[in-house]
PDB file of C-alpha atoms in Angstrom:
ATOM      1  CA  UNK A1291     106.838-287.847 -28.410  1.00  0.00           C
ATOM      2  CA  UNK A1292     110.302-289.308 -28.645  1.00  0.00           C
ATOM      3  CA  UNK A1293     113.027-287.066 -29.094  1.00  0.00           C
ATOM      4  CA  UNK A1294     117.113-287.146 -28.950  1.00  0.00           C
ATOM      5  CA  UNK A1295     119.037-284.216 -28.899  1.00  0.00           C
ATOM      6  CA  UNK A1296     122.918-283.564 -28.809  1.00  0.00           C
ATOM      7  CA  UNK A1297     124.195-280.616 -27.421  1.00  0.00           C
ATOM      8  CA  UNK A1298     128.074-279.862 -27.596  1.00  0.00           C
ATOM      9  CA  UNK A1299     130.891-277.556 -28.772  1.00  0.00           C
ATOM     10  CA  UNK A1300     130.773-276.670 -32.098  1.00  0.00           C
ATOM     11  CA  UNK A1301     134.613-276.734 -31.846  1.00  0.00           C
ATOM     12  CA  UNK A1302     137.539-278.385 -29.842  1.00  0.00           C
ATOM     13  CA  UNK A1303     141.195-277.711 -29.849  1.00  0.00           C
ATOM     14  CA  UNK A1304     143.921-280.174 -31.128  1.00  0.00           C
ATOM     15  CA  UNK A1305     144.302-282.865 -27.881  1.00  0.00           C
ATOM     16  CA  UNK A1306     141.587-281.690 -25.692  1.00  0.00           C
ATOM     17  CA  UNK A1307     138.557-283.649 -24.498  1.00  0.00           C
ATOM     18  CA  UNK A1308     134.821-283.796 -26.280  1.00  0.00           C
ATOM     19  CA  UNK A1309     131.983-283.650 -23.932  1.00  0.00           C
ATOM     20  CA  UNK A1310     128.612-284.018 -25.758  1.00  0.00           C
ATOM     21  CA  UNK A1311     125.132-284.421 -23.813  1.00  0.00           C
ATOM     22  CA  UNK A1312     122.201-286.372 -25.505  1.00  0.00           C
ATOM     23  CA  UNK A1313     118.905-285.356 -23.738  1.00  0.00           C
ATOM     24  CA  UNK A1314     116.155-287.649 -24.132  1.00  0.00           C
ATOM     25  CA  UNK A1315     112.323-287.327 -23.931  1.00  0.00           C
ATOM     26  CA  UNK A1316     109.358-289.726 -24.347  1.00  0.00           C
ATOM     27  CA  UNK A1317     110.956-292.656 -22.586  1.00  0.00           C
ATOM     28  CA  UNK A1318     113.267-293.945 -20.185  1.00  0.00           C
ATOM     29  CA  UNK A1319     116.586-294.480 -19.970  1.00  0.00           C
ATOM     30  CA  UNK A1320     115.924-297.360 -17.531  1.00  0.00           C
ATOM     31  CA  UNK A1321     114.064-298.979 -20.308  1.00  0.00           C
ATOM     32  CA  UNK A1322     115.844-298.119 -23.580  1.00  0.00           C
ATOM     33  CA  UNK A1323     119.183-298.374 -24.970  1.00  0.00           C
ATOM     34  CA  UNK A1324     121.268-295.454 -26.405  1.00  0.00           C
ATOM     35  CA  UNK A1325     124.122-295.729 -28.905  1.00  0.00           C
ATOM     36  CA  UNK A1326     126.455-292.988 -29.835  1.00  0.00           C
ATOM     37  CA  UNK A1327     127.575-292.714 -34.039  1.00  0.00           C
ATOM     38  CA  UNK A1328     129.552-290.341 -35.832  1.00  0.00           C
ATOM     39  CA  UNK A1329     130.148-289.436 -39.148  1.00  0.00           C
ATOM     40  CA  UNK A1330     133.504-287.504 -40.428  1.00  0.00           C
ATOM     41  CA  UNK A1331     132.187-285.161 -43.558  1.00  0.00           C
ATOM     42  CA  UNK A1332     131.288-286.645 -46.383  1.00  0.00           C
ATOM     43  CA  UNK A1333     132.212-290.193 -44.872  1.00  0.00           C
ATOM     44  CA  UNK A1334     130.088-292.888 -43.527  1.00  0.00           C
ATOM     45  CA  UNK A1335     128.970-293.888 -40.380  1.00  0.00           C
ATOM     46  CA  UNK A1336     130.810-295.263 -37.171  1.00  0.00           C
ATOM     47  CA  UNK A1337     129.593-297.045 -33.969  1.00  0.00           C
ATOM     48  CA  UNK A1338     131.557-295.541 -30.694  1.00  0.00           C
ATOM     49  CA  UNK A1339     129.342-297.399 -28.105  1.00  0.00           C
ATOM     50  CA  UNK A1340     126.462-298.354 -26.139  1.00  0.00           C
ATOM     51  CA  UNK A1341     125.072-297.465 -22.890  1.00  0.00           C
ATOM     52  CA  UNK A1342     122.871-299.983 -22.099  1.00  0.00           C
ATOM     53  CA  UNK A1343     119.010-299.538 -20.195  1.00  0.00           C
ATOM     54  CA  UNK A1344     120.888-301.213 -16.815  1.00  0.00           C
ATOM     55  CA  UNK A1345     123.595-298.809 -16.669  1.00  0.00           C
ATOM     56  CA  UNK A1346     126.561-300.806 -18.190  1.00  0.00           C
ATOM     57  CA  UNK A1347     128.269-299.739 -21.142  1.00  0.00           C
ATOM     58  CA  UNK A1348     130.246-300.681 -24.171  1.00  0.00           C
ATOM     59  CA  UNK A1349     132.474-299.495 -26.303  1.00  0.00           C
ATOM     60  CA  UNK A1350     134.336-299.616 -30.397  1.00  0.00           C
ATOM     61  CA  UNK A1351     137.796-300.796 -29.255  1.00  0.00           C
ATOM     62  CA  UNK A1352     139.070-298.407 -32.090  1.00  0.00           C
ATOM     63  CA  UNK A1353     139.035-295.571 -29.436  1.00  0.00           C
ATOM     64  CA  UNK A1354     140.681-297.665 -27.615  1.00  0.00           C
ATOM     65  CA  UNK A1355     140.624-295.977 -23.579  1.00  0.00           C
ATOM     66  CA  UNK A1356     139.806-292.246 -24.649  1.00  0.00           C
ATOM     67  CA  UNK A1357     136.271-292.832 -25.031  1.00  0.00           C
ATOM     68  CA  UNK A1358     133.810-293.211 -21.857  1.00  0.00           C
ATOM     69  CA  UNK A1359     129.776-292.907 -21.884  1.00  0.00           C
ATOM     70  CA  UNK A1360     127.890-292.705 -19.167  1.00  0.00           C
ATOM     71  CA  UNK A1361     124.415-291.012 -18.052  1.00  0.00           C
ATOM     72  CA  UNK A1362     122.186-289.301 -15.319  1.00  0.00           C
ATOM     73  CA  UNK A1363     118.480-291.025 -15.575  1.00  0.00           C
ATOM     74  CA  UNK A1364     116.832-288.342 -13.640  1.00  0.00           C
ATOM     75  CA  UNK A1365     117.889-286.059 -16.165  1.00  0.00           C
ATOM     76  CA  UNK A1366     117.054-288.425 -19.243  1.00  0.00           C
ATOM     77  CA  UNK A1367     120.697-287.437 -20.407  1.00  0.00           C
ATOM     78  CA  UNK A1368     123.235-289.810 -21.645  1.00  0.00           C
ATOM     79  CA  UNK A1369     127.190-288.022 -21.860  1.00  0.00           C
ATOM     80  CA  UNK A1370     129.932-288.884 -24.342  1.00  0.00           C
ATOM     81  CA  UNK A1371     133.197-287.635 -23.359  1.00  0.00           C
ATOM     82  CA  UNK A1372     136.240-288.585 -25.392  1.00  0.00           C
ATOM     83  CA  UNK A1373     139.968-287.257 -24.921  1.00  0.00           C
ATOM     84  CA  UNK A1374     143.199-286.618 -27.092  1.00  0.00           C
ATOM     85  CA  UNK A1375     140.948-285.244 -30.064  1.00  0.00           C
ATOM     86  CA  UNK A1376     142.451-285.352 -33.715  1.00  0.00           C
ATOM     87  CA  UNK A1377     141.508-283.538 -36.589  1.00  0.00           C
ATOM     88  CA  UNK A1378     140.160-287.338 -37.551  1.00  0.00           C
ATOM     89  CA  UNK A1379     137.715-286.727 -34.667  1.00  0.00           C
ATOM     90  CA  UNK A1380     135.803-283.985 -36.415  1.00  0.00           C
ATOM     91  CA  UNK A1381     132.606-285.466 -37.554  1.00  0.00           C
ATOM     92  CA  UNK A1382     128.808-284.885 -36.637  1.00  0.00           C
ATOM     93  CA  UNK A1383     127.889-287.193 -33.685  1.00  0.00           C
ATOM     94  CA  UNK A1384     124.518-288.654 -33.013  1.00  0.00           C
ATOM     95  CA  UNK A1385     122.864-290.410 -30.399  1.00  0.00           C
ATOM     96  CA  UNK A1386     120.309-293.397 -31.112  1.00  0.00           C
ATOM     97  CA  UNK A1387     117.483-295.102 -29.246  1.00  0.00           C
ATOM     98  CA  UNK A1388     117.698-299.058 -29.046  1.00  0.00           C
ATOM     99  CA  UNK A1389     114.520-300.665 -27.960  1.00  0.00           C
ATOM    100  CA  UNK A1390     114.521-303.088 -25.416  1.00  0.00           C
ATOM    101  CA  UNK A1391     114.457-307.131 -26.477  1.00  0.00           C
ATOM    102  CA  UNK A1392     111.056-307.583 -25.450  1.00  0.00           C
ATOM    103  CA  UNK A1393     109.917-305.377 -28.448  1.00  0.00           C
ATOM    104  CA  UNK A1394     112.305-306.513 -31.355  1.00  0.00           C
ATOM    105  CA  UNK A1395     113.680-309.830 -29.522  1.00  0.00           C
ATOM    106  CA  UNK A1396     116.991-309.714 -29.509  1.00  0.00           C
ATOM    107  CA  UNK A1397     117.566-307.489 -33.056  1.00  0.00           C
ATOM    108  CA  UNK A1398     119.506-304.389 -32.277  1.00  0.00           C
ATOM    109  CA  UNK A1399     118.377-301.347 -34.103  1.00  0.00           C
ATOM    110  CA  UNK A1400     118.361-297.517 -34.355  1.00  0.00           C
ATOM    111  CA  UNK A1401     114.458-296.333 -34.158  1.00  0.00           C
ATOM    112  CA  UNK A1402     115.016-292.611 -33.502  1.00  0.00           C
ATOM    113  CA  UNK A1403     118.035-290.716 -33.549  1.00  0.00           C
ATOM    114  CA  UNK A1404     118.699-286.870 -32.756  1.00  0.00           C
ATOM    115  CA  UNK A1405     119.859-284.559 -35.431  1.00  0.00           C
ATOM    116  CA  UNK A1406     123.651-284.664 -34.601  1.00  0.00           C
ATOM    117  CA  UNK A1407     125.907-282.243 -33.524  1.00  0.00           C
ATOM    118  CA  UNK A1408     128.925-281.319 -35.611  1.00  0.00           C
ATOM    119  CA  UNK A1409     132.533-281.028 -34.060  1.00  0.00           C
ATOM    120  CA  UNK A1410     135.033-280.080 -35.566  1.00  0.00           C
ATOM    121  CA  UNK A1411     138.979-280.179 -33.891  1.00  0.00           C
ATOM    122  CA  UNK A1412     141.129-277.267 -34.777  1.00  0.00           C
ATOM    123  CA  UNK A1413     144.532-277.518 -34.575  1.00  0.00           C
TER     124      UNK A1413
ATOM    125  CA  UNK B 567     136.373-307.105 -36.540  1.00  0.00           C
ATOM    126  CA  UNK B 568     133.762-307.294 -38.762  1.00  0.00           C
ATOM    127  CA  UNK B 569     134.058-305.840 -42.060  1.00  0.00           C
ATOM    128  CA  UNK B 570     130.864-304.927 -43.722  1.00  0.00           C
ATOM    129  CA  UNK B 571     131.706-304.007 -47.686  1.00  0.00           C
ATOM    130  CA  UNK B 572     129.099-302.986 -49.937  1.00  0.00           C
ATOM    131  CA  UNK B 573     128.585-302.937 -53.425  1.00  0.00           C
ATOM    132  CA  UNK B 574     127.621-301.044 -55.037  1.00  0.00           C
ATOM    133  CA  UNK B 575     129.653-297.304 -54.370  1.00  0.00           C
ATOM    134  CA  UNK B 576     126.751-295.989 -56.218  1.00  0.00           C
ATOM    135  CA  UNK B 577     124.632-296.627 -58.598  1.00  0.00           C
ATOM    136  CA  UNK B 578     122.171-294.803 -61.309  1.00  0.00           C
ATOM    137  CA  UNK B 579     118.840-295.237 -61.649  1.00  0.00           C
ATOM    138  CA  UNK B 580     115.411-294.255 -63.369  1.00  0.00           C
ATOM    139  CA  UNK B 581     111.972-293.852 -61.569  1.00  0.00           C
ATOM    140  CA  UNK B 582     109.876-297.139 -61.239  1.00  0.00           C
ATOM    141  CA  UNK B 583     112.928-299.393 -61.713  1.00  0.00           C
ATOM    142  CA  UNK B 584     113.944-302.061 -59.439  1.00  0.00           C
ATOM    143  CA  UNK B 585     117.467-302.033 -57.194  1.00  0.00           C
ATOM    144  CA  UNK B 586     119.246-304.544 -55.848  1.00  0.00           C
ATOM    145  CA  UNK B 587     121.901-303.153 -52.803  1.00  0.00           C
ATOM    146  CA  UNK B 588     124.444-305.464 -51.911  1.00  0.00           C
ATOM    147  CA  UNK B 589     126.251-305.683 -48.019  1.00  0.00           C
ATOM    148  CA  UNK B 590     129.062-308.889 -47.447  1.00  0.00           C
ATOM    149  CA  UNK B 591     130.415-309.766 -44.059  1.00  0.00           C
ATOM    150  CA  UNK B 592     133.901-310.665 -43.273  1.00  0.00           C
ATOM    151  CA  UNK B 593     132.771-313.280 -41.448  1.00  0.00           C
ATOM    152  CA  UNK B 594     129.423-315.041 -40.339  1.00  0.00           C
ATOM    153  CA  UNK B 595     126.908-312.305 -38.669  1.00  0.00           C
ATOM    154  CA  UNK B 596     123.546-314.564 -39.050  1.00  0.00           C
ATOM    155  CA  UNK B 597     120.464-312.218 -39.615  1.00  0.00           C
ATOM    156  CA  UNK B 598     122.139-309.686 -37.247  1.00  0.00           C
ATOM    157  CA  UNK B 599     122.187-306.623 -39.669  1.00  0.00           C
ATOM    158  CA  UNK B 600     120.263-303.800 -40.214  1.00  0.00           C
ATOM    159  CA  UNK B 601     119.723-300.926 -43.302  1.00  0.00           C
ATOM    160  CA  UNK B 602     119.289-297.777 -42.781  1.00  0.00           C
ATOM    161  CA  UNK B 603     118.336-294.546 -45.230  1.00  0.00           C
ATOM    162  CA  UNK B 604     120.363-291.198 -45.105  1.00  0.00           C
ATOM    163  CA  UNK B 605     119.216-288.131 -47.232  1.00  0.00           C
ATOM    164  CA  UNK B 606     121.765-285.403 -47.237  1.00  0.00           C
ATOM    165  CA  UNK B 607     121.691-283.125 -43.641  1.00  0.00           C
ATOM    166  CA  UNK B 608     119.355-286.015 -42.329  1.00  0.00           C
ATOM    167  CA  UNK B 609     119.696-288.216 -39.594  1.00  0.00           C
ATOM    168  CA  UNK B 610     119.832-292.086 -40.833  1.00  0.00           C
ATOM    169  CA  UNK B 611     116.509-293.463 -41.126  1.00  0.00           C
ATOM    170  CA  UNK B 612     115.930-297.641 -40.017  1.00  0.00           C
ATOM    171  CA  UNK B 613     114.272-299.248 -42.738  1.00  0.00           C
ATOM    172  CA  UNK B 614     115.199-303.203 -41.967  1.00  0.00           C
ATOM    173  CA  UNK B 615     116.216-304.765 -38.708  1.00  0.00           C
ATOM    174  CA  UNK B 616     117.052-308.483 -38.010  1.00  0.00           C
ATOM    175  CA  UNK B 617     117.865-308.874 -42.053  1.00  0.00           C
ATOM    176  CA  UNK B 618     114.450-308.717 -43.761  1.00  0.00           C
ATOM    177  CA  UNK B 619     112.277-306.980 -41.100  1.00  0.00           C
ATOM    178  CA  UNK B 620     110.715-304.160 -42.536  1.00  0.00           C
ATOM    179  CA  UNK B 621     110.622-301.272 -39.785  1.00  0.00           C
ATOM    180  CA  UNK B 622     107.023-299.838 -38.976  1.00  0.00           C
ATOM    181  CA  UNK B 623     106.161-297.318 -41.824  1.00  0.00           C
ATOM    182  CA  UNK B 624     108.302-298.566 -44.042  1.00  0.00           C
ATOM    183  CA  UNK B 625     106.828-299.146 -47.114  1.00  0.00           C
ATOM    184  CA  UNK B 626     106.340-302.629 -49.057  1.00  0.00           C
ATOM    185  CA  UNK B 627     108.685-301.501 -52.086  1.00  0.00           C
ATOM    186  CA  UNK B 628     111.780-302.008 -49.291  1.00  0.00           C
ATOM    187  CA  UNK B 629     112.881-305.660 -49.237  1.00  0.00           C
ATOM    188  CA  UNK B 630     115.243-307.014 -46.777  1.00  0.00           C
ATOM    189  CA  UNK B 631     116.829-310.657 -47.052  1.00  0.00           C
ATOM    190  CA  UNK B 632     120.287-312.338 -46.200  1.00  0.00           C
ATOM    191  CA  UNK B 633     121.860-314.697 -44.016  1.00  0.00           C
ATOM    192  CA  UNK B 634     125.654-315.505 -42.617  1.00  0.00           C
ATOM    193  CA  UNK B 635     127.774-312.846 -44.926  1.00  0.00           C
ATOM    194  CA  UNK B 636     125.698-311.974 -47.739  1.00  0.00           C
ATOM    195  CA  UNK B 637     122.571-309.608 -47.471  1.00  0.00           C
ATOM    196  CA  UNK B 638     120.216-307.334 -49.620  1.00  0.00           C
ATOM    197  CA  UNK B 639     117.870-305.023 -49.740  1.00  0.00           C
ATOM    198  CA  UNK B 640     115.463-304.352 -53.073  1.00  0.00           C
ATOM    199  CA  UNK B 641     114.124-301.035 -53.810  1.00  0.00           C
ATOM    200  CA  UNK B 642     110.899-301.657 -56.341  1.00  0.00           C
ATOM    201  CA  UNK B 643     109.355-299.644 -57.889  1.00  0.00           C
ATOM    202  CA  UNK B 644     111.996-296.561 -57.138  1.00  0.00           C
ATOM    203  CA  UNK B 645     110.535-293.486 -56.137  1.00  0.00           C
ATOM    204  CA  UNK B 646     112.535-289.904 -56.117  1.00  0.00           C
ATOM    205  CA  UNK B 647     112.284-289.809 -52.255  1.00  0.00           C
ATOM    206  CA  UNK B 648     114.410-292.889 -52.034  1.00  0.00           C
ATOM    207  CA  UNK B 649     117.760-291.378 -53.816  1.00  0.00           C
ATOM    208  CA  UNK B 650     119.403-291.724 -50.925  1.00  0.00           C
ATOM    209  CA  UNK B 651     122.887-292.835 -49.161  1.00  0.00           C
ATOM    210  CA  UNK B 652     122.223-296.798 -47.661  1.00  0.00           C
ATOM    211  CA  UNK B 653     123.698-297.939 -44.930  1.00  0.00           C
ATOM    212  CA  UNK B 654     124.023-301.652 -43.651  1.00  0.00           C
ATOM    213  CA  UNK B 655     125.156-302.309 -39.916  1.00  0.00           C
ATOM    214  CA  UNK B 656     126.153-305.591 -38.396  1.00  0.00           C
ATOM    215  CA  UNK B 657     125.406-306.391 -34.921  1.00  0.00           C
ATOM    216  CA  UNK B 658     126.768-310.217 -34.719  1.00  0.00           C
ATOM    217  CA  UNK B 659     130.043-308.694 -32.623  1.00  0.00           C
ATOM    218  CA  UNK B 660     131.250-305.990 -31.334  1.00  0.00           C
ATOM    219  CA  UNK B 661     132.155-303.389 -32.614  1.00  0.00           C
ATOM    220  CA  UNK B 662     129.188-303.270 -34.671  1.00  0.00           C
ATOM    221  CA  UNK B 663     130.262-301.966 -37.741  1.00  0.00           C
ATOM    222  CA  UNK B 664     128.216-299.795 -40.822  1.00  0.00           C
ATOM    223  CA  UNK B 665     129.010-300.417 -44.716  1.00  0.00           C
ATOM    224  CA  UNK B 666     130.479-297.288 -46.038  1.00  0.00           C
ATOM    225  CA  UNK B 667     127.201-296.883 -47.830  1.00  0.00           C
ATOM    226  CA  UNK B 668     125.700-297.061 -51.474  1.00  0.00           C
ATOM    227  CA  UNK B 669     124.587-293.549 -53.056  1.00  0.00           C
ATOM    228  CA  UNK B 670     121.379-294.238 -54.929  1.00  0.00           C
ATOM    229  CA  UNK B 671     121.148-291.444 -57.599  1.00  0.00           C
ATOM    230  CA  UNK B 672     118.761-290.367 -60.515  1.00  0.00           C
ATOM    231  CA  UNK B 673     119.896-291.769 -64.000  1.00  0.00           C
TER     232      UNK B 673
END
């Protein structure tokens, strides 16, 4: 069955860089889509980017340059890494599958997402 | 950027009643948004894509529609399971951007 899961720190100093792995199973990365979003306590949600089934990416220009996403397909693992943390950065982050457009045309949308992991930055 | 503000904050209401949740774009997005369902320590849930498709499993009670800015989804019929935060997302541009969510809650 299809399943997302985020694995990272549960906490990261003050200016130091977030690595978080999403490992994927029940389909490709070759063939689907997978978005990173966070959500800061309490707070909404917020799109940081896309890594996209043929291996380009893209990214929310609010994190401007610190923010890079990138994956190994023979692991079925996409990576968020994301530098100069601020205690604005603490949040849960999940990853999301994206069909591809020959199943919803050209409609982007979340079908499955993993559970989240929360990080929080300590100063 | 595209602002997606939604309207409700929150709202109250009783079992079997009927909700109207309200998402407005800054600018034109055409059917390019999305709702989604969170329940508290839950991952968000897709319940419409593409404006007013319903997602598979959804049921009938959710009703999506919109176009351009202004978009909506209807609750009928309101069951207890669907007190819940909602969540719009536009994908016209990048970045897509979520609604800061309407918190459906029991009267």
């Amino acid at each position: 069955q299809v399943q997302l899961k985020e694995t990272g720190p549960d906490l990261v100093q003050l200016t130091q860089t977030l690595s978080i792995t999403c490992t994927v199973s029940g389909f490709s990365l070759t063939t689907y889509n997978v978005h990173w979003v966070r959500q800061p306590p309490g707070k909404g949600l917020e799109w940081m980017g896309a890594m996209w089934n043929g291996g380009g990416t893209d990214y929310n220009s609010a994190f401007k340059s610190r923010l890079s996403i990138s994956r190994d397909t023979s692991k079925s693992q996409v990576f968020l890494k994301m530098n100069s943390l601020q205690t604005d950065d603490t949040a849960k982050y999940f990853c999301a599958r994206h069909p591809p457009y020959y199943y919803y045309s050209s409609y982007i949308l979340f079908d499955y997402w993993g559970q989240g992991v929360m990080v929080t930055v300590s100063s | 950027e595209t602002v997606m503000t939604q309207s409700p904050t929150s709202m109250s209401t009783s079992i079997g009643e009927r909700v109207t949740l309200n998402c407005k774009a800054s600018q034109s997005v055409g059917i390019n948004v999305d709702w989604y369902q969170q329940t508290p320590g839950q991952s968000p849930k897709l319940l419409i894509y593409g404006a007013s498709n319903r997602h598979t499993g959804v049921p009938d009670r959710f009703t999506g529609s919109g176009f351009g800015r202004d978009f909506t989804l209807t609750i009928s019929n309101v069951e207890a399971e669907d007190l819940a935060v909602y969540y719009c997302l536009q994908y016209g541009s990048i970045p897509y951007t979520f609604g800061a969510g309407t918190k459906l809650e029991l009267k």
